[in-house]
Amino acid sequence: MNEQRLGSRMRYGYFDDINREYVIERPDIPVSWTNYLGVKDFCTVISHNAGGYSFCRSTEHHRITRFRQNGVPLDRPGHYVYLRDDETGEYWSLSWQPVGKDFTKAKYICRHGLSYSRFQCNYQQIEAEQLLFVPLEDDVELWDVRIRNRGTKPRKLSVFSYLEFSFHHVEIDNQNLQMSLYAAGSNYSDGIIEYDFFYEPWSYHFFASNFQPDSYDCVRDKFIGNYRTETNPIAVERGTCGNSTDLGGNHCGSLHKKLELKPGEEMRMIFMLGVGSREEKGLDVRLKFSNLNNVDSAFDDLKKYWDKKESVLQCKTPNQGFNSMVNTWNLYQAETCVVWSRFASFIEVGGRVGLGYRDTSQDVMAVPHTSPDKVKERMIELLHGQVSRGYGLHLFDPEVFKPVEDKLPGVKLPTVVPSPNPSDIIHGMDSVCSDDALWIVASVCEYVMETGNAEFFDQVIPFADAGEGSVYEHLKRSLDFTAEQTAANGICFGLRADWNDCLNLGGGQSAMVSFMHFWALRYFVDAAKFLGRENDFKKYSEMAEKVRTAIERELWDGEWYARGVTKAGIKIGVKANEEGKIFLESNSWAGLSGAASPERACSAMDAVHKYLASPYGIHLNWPVFTKPNDDIGYVTRVYPGLKENGSIFNHPNPWAVIAECKLGRGALAMKLHDALLPYNQNDMIEIREAEPYSYCQFVIGRDHPSYGRARHPWLTGSAGWSYTAATKYILGIRPSYTGLVIDPCIPAGWKEFEVQRRWRGATYNVKVKNPDGVEKGVRILKLNGEIINGQIPVQGVGSVNEVEVTMGKVTQSKTGKKPVTAKGVSEGATSGHT
Ligand code: NOJ
């Protein structure tokens, strides 16, 4: 067996930074390690065993292939290629599963790359690989398969593809078989399998290849055989498919080809899974991708797409894990969240669609530098999902607001065709989360600071219910709504929940939302100042000050900040409580928002280190809840150590990193950052289990027997926030409206680091030296050899600029303890404690 046990530690693969791939060397991982193919409409979520499913645009309404979620065996079915030795009858698959050969005899490698996955297999001197990706411009998944004879004898082989089609609508596929099993059919001609939906005559999928198949199967159970599984399909065992098609039933795509390979000879085959009918799409796509040059250039374009994005910010620091995550994986994950929000994974398998208001508002904040257009598009969708009173629709499908083209036949169809009606989705106050519409204030400002596109503030966008307003007006409504939803003591109401879905304080109060309100107000005040809107600057500055005063008056508990107040008037997150004495959210937001005094913010973070931190990251609360209390919320009914009840919830961890950076405590910031960093858990998969290249929703907390186990990778707010913490606050390079702020906060042991950053069309090669071993503070800043006081001014498009930064002691802050940042850091939300 390929021995990957390191003492008692286990690893299953490694980071290949040169190729930006994670290489899985042994496939028997305890859980599925997934990747995302497709960056626009067509998407496949695929595991390291080629298990997974595809959809186009909507996981709910436009499923292409089927997935048996939470299944046994793990992650089936998938997008598989089988090989059969036609002389011996032995067969195997190019991914370890589904056949599952003894991997001490067959060598398997899976390389998850940026929007592609490559499965490599070496068995009995046949070297084979299956590369899966979705070209940028076509709604088609390509399988680029290569088979080489590495032996000295000629070989006779059969190649079989296999995938299982899904009914178009996932709920019907899972729950209404009297419908799904009689409403979809398959047929074969011209080398193409076509899958059609009888009741939806406009819907088709196809599966094709670049060769003339020797046989095919479109009927799942004919290919697999009775009382068999994908592990031992009868067609592969027999050496030929049965040329099956059917009207009704379960359908698959299997194309079979016989090969003869001389010693050293290689054969390349392309399979294509696409959206549309044979006539309208299949024939053209088949023609296009039968030309191998088109396959190569599509893959090349995809590589360039990611190279371009990743090259916007690259860093070289003394921390290798930090570099790998920032330069490749963290950005990739953050981008993936913007495209698919929360509803396409092995955890959310298609029952919900659209955008989580708070989730996507936060996701977009992280990537305006790499995807400005997508970020803008998402923000417009989100602002359209804001009601005129100012709150956001908690979960909504932006499709609802798009014009419905009247191309469907005027008969009532038995299948579900989404015919959205905007008024159906406008919920009332009962479903309002108190944080939802505050995030977008920061997202819009970050977008404008990144792009310089200040006109965006004036773009007019409708409200979800009635009327319209400029983006600027939308932001005001968010802030005013929160001001209106404030109790007599000046602290914001908790409403249905705040960021923490499981804290349901209703008419009680949320400290986190008050901190957020202050933070969003500071963003807005900076914007108003930049735009010269004096009245708003004054009005919202005063509002921010009122919020800050209320926070300091009402929420300080002597050593840290309370988390809230129940509607019965009981404070939570305070020492006097028996359970839930301290929470991460309020105490990280104290520093992050800039609302707390530096002394209190420091004390709050000290308490976070003392009571909540662990080697795997920071717990959300302590002590865990064990007694149900519906005044506090659902959190009190969650098992201790899981999810919102005392797990190491990943999403708020970077808030603490940012708070430490704002306080100038670089070593502590890095300690927290490194504890959570998935990369650092690569060699302890016996504990972590989940992907080491992806942040997860949570790591199970110390009050649970599975302490350290990570769950729910990929689509989580931890991705964007970790990226923001690492790039804008540890590396400390962040745009303002008028310049680039250079304000690193690092461990004293970092003697130097470099960042290459593209901003508004110019390149900045930033070289930071830290001769005095400080954690924060810029002593000398030079742009192209000239000393600069303050921020780096915007440089010409296309220019390449050398930025030399010498860190060192600058001046002492009021407390006399903390170093201060470089002069000229913009005031307000982007600077916080300076
Ligand atoms: C996951 C949800 O998607 C997110 O909206 C929420 O903030 C966190 N859970 C915490 O409850």
Coordinates of N, CA, C and O in Angstrom, one line a residue, residues 106-238:
A106 N -3.0 -1.2 -8.6 CA -3.3 -0.2 -9.6 C -3.0 1.2 -9.0 O -3.4 1.4 -7.9
K107 N -2.2 2.0 -9.8 CA -1.9 3.3 -9.2 C -2.9 4.3 -9.7 O -3.2 4.5 -10.8
Y108 N -3.5 5.1 -8.7 CA -4.5 6.1 -9.0 C -4.0 7.5 -8.5 O -3.6 7.6 -7.4
I109 N -4.2 8.5 -9.4 CA -3.9 9.8 -8.9 C -5.1 10.7 -9.4 O -5.5 10.6 -10.5
C110 N -5.5 11.6 -8.5 CA -6.5 12.6 -8.9 C -5.9 13.9 -8.7 O -5.4 14.2 -7.6
R111 N -5.9 14.7 -9.8 CA -5.4 16.1 -9.7 C -6.6 17.1 -9.8 O -7.2 17.2 -10.9
H112 N -6.9 17.7 -8.7 CA -8.0 18.7 -8.8 C -7.3 20.1 -9.1 O -6.4 20.5 -8.4
G113 N -7.6 20.7 -10.2 CA -7.1 21.9 -10.6 C -8.1 23.0 -10.7 O -9.2 22.8 -10.2
L114 N -7.8 24.1 -11.3 CA -8.7 25.3 -11.3 C -9.8 25.0 -12.4 O -9.5 25.2 -13.5
S115 N -10.9 24.6 -11.9 CA -12.1 24.3 -12.8 C -11.8 23.0 -13.7 O -12.4 22.9 -14.8
Y116 N -10.9 22.2 -13.3 CA -10.8 20.9 -14.0 C -10.3 19.8 -13.0 O -9.8 20.2 -12.0
S117 N -10.6 18.6 -13.3 CA -10.1 17.5 -12.5 C -9.5 16.4 -13.5 O -10.1 16.2 -14.6
R118 N -8.4 15.9 -13.1 CA -7.7 14.9 -14.0 C -7.5 13.6 -13.2 O -7.0 13.6 -12.1
F119 N -8.0 12.5 -13.7 CA -7.9 11.2 -13.1 C -6.9 10.4 -13.9 O -7.0 10.2 -15.1
Q120 N -5.9 9.9 -13.1 CA -4.8 9.2 -13.8 C -4.7 7.8 -13.2 O -4.9 7.6 -12.0
C121 N -4.5 6.8 -14.1 CA -4.5 5.5 -13.6 C -3.5 4.7 -14.4 O -3.3 4.8 -15.6
N122 N -2.7 3.8 -13.6 CA -1.7 3.0 -14.3 C -1.9 1.6 -13.8 O -1.7 1.3 -12.6
Y123 N -2.3 0.7 -14.7 CA -2.6 -0.7 -14.3 C -2.2 -1.6 -15.5 O -2.6 -1.3 -16.6
Q124 N -1.5 -2.6 -15.1 CA -1.0 -3.6 -16.1 C -0.5 -3.0 -17.4 O -0.9 -3.3 -18.5
Q125 N 0.4 -2.0 -17.2 CA 1.1 -1.4 -18.3 C 0.2 -0.6 -19.2 O 0.6 -0.3 -20.3
I126 N -1.0 -0.3 -18.8 CA -1.9 0.6 -19.5 C -1.9 1.9 -18.6 O -2.4 1.9 -17.5
E127 N -1.5 3.0 -19.2 CA -1.5 4.3 -18.6 C -2.7 5.0 -19.2 O -2.8 5.1 -20.4
A128 N -3.5 5.5 -18.3 CA -4.7 6.2 -18.9 C -5.1 7.4 -18.0 O -4.7 7.5 -16.8
E129 N -5.7 8.4 -18.7 CA -6.2 9.5 -17.9 C -7.4 10.1 -18.5 O -7.7 10.0 -19.7
Q130 N -8.2 10.7 -17.6 CA -9.5 11.3 -18.0 C -9.4 12.7 -17.4 O -9.4 12.9 -16.2
L131 N -9.4 13.7 -18.3 CA -9.4 15.1 -17.9 C -10.8 15.7 -18.1 O -11.4 15.6 -19.2
L132 N -11.5 16.2 -17.1 CA -12.8 16.8 -17.2 C -12.8 18.3 -17.0 O -12.2 18.8 -16.1
F133 N -13.4 19.0 -17.9 CA -13.6 20.4 -17.8 C -14.7 20.9 -18.6 O -15.2 20.2 -19.5
V134 N -15.1 22.2 -18.4 CA -16.2 22.8 -19.1 C -15.6 24.0 -19.8 O -15.1 24.9 -19.1
P135 N -15.6 24.1 -21.1 CA -15.0 25.2 -21.8 C -15.8 26.5 -21.4 O -16.9 26.5 -21.1
L136 N -15.1 27.6 -21.5 CA -15.7 28.9 -21.1 C -16.9 29.2 -21.9 O -17.8 29.8 -21.4
E137 N -16.9 28.9 -23.2 CA -17.9 29.4 -24.1 C -19.0 28.4 -24.5 O -19.9 28.7 -25.3
D138 N -18.9 27.1 -24.0 CA -20.0 26.2 -24.4 C -20.6 25.5 -23.2 O -19.8 25.2 -22.3
D139 N -21.9 25.2 -23.3 CA -22.5 24.5 -22.2 C -22.3 23.0 -22.4 O -23.2 22.3 -22.7
V140 N -21.0 22.6 -22.2 CA -20.7 21.2 -22.5 C -19.6 20.8 -21.6 O -18.7 21.6 -21.3
E141 N -19.7 19.6 -21.0 CA -18.5 19.1 -20.2 C -17.7 18.1 -21.1 O -18.3 17.2 -21.8
L142 N -16.4 18.4 -21.2 CA -15.6 17.5 -22.1 C -14.8 16.6 -21.2 O -14.3 16.9 -20.1
W143 N -14.7 15.3 -21.7 CA -13.8 14.4 -21.1 C -12.7 14.1 -22.1 O -13.0 13.5 -23.2
D144 N -11.5 14.5 -21.8 CA -10.4 14.3 -22.7 C -9.7 13.0 -22.2 O -9.0 13.1 -21.1
V145 N -9.8 11.9 -22.9 CA -9.3 10.6 -22.4 C -8.1 10.2 -23.2 O -8.2 10.2 -24.4
R146 N -7.1 9.8 -22.5 CA -5.9 9.3 -23.2 C -5.5 7.9 -22.7 O -5.5 7.8 -21.5
I147 N -5.2 7.0 -23.6 CA -4.8 5.7 -23.2 C -3.5 5.3 -23.9 O -3.5 5.4 -25.1
R148 N -2.6 4.9 -23.1 CA -1.3 4.5 -23.7 C -0.9 3.1 -23.3 O -1.1 2.7 -22.1
N149 N -0.3 2.4 -24.2 CA 0.2 1.1 -24.0 C 1.7 1.2 -23.6 O 2.5 1.5 -24.4
R150 N 2.0 1.0 -22.3 CA 3.4 1.2 -21.8 C 4.1 -0.2 -21.9 O 5.3 -0.3 -21.4
G151 N 3.4 -1.2 -22.3 CA 4.0 -2.5 -22.3 C 4.8 -2.9 -23.6 O 4.9 -2.0 -24.5
T152 N 5.1 -4.1 -23.7 CA 5.9 -4.5 -24.9 C 5.1 -5.4 -25.9 O 5.5 -5.8 -27.0
K153 N 3.8 -5.6 -25.4 CA 2.9 -6.5 -26.3 C 1.8 -5.6 -26.8 O 1.3 -4.7 -26.1
P154 N 1.2 -5.9 -28.0 CA 0.0 -5.2 -28.4 C -1.2 -5.5 -27.5 O -1.2 -6.7 -26.9
R155 N -2.1 -4.6 -27.3 CA -3.2 -4.8 -26.4 C -4.5 -4.6 -27.1 O -4.7 -3.6 -27.8
K156 N -5.5 -5.5 -26.7 CA -6.9 -5.3 -27.2 C -7.7 -4.8 -26.0 O -7.8 -5.5 -25.0
L157 N -8.3 -3.6 -26.2 CA -9.0 -3.0 -25.0 C -10.4 -2.6 -25.5 O -10.6 -2.3 -26.7
S158 N -11.3 -2.4 -24.5 CA -12.6 -1.8 -24.7 C -12.6 -0.6 -23.8 O -12.3 -0.7 -22.6
V159 N -13.2 0.5 -24.3 CA -13.4 1.7 -23.4 C -14.9 2.0 -23.4 O -15.6 1.9 -24.4
F160 N -15.4 2.2 -22.1 CA -16.8 2.5 -22.0 C -16.9 3.8 -21.1 O -16.3 3.9 -20.1
S161 N -17.8 4.7 -21.6 CA -18.1 5.8 -20.7 C -19.4 5.5 -20.0 O -20.1 4.6 -20.4
Y162 N -19.6 6.2 -18.9 CA -20.9 6.0 -18.2 C -21.2 7.2 -17.4 O -20.4 7.8 -16.6
L163 N -22.5 7.7 -17.5 CA -23.1 8.7 -16.6 C -24.6 8.4 -16.5 O -25.1 7.7 -17.4
E164 N -25.2 8.8 -15.4 CA -26.6 8.6 -15.3 C -27.3 9.9 -15.4 O -27.0 10.9 -14.7
F165 N -28.3 10.0 -16.3 CA -29.1 11.2 -16.5 C -30.1 11.4 -15.3 O -30.6 10.4 -14.8
S166 N -30.3 12.6 -15.1 CA -31.3 13.0 -14.0 C -32.6 13.5 -14.7 O -32.5 14.2 -15.7
F167 N -33.7 13.4 -14.1 CA -34.9 14.1 -14.5 C -34.5 15.6 -14.3 O -33.8 16.0 -13.4
H168 N -35.1 16.4 -15.1 CA -34.8 17.8 -15.2 C -35.0 18.5 -13.8 O -34.2 19.4 -13.4
H169 N -36.0 18.2 -13.2 CA -36.4 18.9 -11.9 C -36.1 18.0 -10.8 O -36.6 16.9 -10.7
V170 N -35.2 18.5 -9.9 CA -34.6 17.5 -8.9 C -35.7 17.0 -7.9 O -35.6 15.9 -7.5
E171 N -36.7 17.8 -7.6 CA -37.7 17.3 -6.6 C -38.5 16.2 -7.2 O -38.8 15.2 -6.6
I172 N -38.8 16.4 -8.5 CA -39.6 15.3 -9.2 C -38.7 14.1 -9.3 O -39.1 13.0 -9.1
D173 N -37.4 14.3 -9.6 CA -36.5 13.2 -9.8 C -36.4 12.4 -8.5 O -36.3 11.2 -8.5
N174 N -36.5 13.1 -7.3 CA -36.3 12.4 -6.1 C -37.7 11.9 -5.5 O -37.7 10.9 -4.7
Q175 N -38.7 12.6 -5.8 CA -40.0 12.3 -5.0 C -41.2 11.9 -5.8 O -42.1 11.4 -5.3
N176 N -41.2 12.2 -7.1 CA -42.4 11.9 -7.8 C -42.1 11.0 -9.0 O -42.1 11.4 -10.2
L177 N -41.8 9.7 -8.7 CA -41.3 8.8 -9.7 C -42.4 8.4 -10.7 O -42.2 8.0 -11.8
Q178 N -43.7 8.5 -10.2 CA -44.8 8.2 -11.1 C -44.8 9.2 -12.3 O -45.3 8.9 -13.3
M179 N -44.1 10.3 -12.1 CA -44.0 11.3 -13.1 C -42.6 11.1 -13.9 O -42.6 10.8 -15.1
S180 N -41.5 11.1 -13.1 CA -40.2 11.2 -13.7 C -39.9 9.9 -14.5 O -39.3 10.0 -15.6
L181 N -40.4 8.8 -14.1 CA -40.1 7.5 -14.8 C -40.8 7.4 -16.1 O -40.5 6.5 -16.9
Y182 N -41.8 8.2 -16.3 CA -42.6 8.0 -17.6 C -42.6 9.3 -18.5 O -43.3 9.3 -19.4
A183 N -41.7 10.2 -18.1 CA -41.7 11.5 -18.9 C -40.4 11.8 -19.5 O -40.2 12.9 -20.0
A184 N -39.4 10.9 -19.5 CA -38.2 11.1 -20.1 C -37.7 9.9 -20.9 O -38.0 8.8 -20.5
G185 N -37.1 10.2 -22.1 CA -36.8 9.1 -23.0 C -35.4 9.3 -23.6 O -34.8 10.4 -23.5
S186 N -34.9 8.2 -24.3 CA -33.6 8.4 -24.9 C -33.6 7.7 -26.3 O -34.4 6.8 -26.6
N187 N -32.7 8.2 -27.1 CA -32.5 7.6 -28.4 C -31.1 7.8 -28.9 O -30.4 8.6 -28.3
Y188 N -30.7 7.1 -29.9 CA -29.3 7.2 -30.4 C -29.3 7.3 -31.9 O -30.0 6.6 -32.6
S189 N -28.6 8.2 -32.4 CA -28.2 8.2 -33.8 C -27.0 9.1 -34.1 O -26.7 10.0 -33.2
D190 N -26.4 9.0 -35.2 CA -25.2 9.8 -35.5 C -24.1 9.9 -34.4 O -23.5 10.9 -34.2
G191 N -24.0 8.8 -33.7 CA -23.0 8.8 -32.6 C -23.4 9.5 -31.4 O -22.5 9.8 -30.5
I192 N -24.6 10.0 -31.3 CA -25.1 10.9 -30.2 C -26.2 10.2 -29.5 O -27.2 9.8 -30.1
I193 N -26.1 10.2 -28.2 CA -27.2 9.8 -27.3 C -28.0 11.1 -27.0 O -27.4 12.1 -26.6
E194 N -29.3 11.0 -27.2 CA -30.1 12.2 -26.9 C -31.1 11.8 -25.8 O -31.7 10.8 -25.8
Y195 N -31.2 12.7 -24.8 CA -32.1 12.4 -23.6 C -33.2 13.5 -23.7 O -32.8 14.7 -23.7
D196 N -34.4 13.1 -23.8 CA -35.5 14.2 -24.0 C -36.5 14.1 -22.9 O -36.7 13.1 -22.2
F197 N -37.3 15.2 -22.8 CA -38.3 15.3 -21.8 C -39.6 15.5 -22.5 O -39.9 16.5 -23.1
F198 N -40.5 14.4 -22.4 CA -41.7 14.4 -23.3 C -42.6 15.6 -23.0 O -43.1 16.2 -23.9
Y199 N -42.7 16.0 -21.8 CA -43.6 17.1 -21.4 C -43.0 18.5 -21.6 O -43.7 19.5 -21.5
E200 N -41.7 18.5 -21.8 CA -41.0 19.8 -22.0 C -40.3 19.7 -23.3 O -39.1 19.4 -23.3
P201 N -41.0 19.8 -24.4 CA -40.4 19.5 -25.7 C -39.2 20.4 -26.0 O -38.5 20.2 -27.0
W202 N -38.9 21.4 -25.2 CA -37.8 22.3 -25.5 C -36.5 21.8 -24.7 O -35.5 22.4 -24.9
S203 N -36.6 20.8 -23.9 CA -35.5 20.4 -23.0 C -34.9 19.1 -23.5 O -35.6 18.1 -23.7
Y204 N -33.6 19.1 -23.7 CA -32.8 17.9 -24.1 C -31.4 18.0 -23.5 O -30.9 19.1 -23.3
H205 N -30.8 16.9 -23.3 CA -29.4 16.8 -23.1 C -28.8 15.8 -24.0 O -29.5 14.9 -24.6
F206 N -27.5 15.9 -24.3 CA -26.9 14.9 -25.2 C -25.6 14.4 -24.7 O -24.9 15.1 -23.8
F207 N -25.2 13.3 -25.2 CA -23.9 12.7 -24.8 C -23.3 12.1 -26.1 O -23.9 11.4 -26.8
A208 N -22.1 12.6 -26.4 CA -21.5 12.2 -27.7 C -20.0 12.0 -27.5 O -19.4 12.2 -26.4
S209 N -19.3 11.5 -28.6 CA -17.9 11.3 -28.6 C -17.3 11.7 -29.9 O -18.0 11.9 -30.9
N210 N -16.0 11.7 -30.0 CA -15.4 12.0 -31.3 C -15.1 10.8 -32.1 O -14.4 10.8 -33.1
F211 N -15.7 9.6 -31.7 CA -15.5 8.4 -32.5 C -16.9 7.7 -32.8 O -17.9 8.1 -32.3
Q212 N -16.8 6.8 -33.8 CA -18.1 6.0 -34.1 C -18.1 4.9 -33.1 O -17.3 4.0 -33.1
P213 N -19.1 4.9 -32.2 CA -19.1 3.8 -31.1 C -19.3 2.4 -31.7 O -20.0 2.3 -32.7
D214 N -18.8 1.4 -31.1 CA -19.0 0.0 -31.4 C -20.4 -0.4 -30.8 O -21.0 -1.3 -31.3
S215 N -20.7 0.1 -29.7 CA -22.0 -0.1 -29.1 C -22.4 1.0 -28.1 O -21.5 1.8 -27.9
Y216 N -23.6 1.0 -27.7 CA -24.0 2.1 -26.8 C -25.1 1.6 -25.9 O -25.8 0.6 -26.2
D217 N -25.3 2.2 -24.8 CA -26.5 2.0 -23.9 C -27.1 3.3 -23.5 O -26.3 4.2 -23.0
C218 N -28.4 3.5 -23.6 CA -29.0 4.7 -23.1 C -29.9 4.3 -21.8 O -30.5 5.2 -21.2
V219 N -30.0 3.0 -21.6 CA -30.9 2.6 -20.5 C -30.0 2.2 -19.3 O -29.2 1.2 -19.5
R220 N -30.2 2.8 -18.2 CA -29.3 2.6 -17.1 C -29.2 1.1 -16.7 O -28.2 0.5 -16.5
D221 N -30.4 0.5 -16.5 CA -30.5 -0.8 -16.0 C -30.0 -1.9 -17.0 O -29.6 -3.0 -16.6
K222 N -30.0 -1.6 -18.2 CA -29.4 -2.5 -19.2 C -27.9 -2.4 -19.1 O -27.2 -3.5 -19.3
F223 N -27.3 -1.3 -18.9 CA -25.9 -1.2 -18.8 C -25.4 -1.8 -17.5 O -24.4 -2.6 -17.5
I224 N -26.1 -1.5 -16.4 CA -25.6 -1.9 -15.1 C -26.0 -3.4 -14.9 O -25.1 -4.2 -14.4
G225 N -27.2 -3.8 -15.2 CA -27.7 -5.2 -15.0 C -28.3 -5.3 -13.6 O -28.0 -4.6 -12.7
N226 N -29.2 -6.2 -13.5 CA -30.0 -6.4 -12.3 C -29.0 -6.9 -11.1 O -28.2 -7.7 -11.3
Y227 N -29.3 -6.3 -10.0 CA -28.5 -6.7 -8.8 C -27.0 -6.5 -8.9 O -26.2 -7.2 -8.3
R228 N -26.7 -5.4 -9.7 CA -25.3 -5.0 -9.8 C -25.3 -3.5 -9.5 O -26.3 -2.9 -9.3
T229 N -24.1 -3.0 -9.5 CA -23.9 -1.5 -9.3 C -22.9 -1.0 -10.3 O -22.4 -1.8 -11.2
E230 N -22.5 0.2 -10.2 CA -21.5 0.8 -11.1 C -20.2 0.1 -10.9 O -19.3 0.2 -11.8
T231 N -20.0 -0.7 -9.8 CA -18.7 -1.4 -9.6 C -18.6 -2.5 -10.6 O -17.4 -2.8 -11.0
N232 N -19.6 -3.2 -11.0 CA -19.5 -4.3 -11.8 C -20.6 -4.4 -12.9 O -21.4 -5.3 -13.0
P233 N -20.7 -3.4 -13.8 CA -21.8 -3.3 -14.7 C -21.7 -4.5 -15.7 O -20.6 -4.8 -16.2
I234 N -22.8 -5.0 -16.0 CA -22.9 -6.2 -16.9 C -22.3 -5.9 -18.3 O -21.6 -6.7 -18.9
A235 N -22.5 -4.7 -18.8 CA -22.1 -4.3 -20.1 C -20.5 -4.4 -20.2 O -20.0 -4.9 -21.2
V236 N -19.9 -3.9 -19.2 CA -18.4 -3.9 -19.2 C -17.9 -5.3 -19.0 O -17.0 -5.8 -19.7
E237 N -18.6 -6.0 -18.1 CA -18.1 -7.4 -17.8 C -18.3 -8.2 -19.1 O -17.4 -9.0 -19.5
R238 N -19.3 -8.0 -19.9 CA -19.6 -8.8 -21.1 C -18.7 -8.3 -22.2 O -18.4 -9.0 -23.2

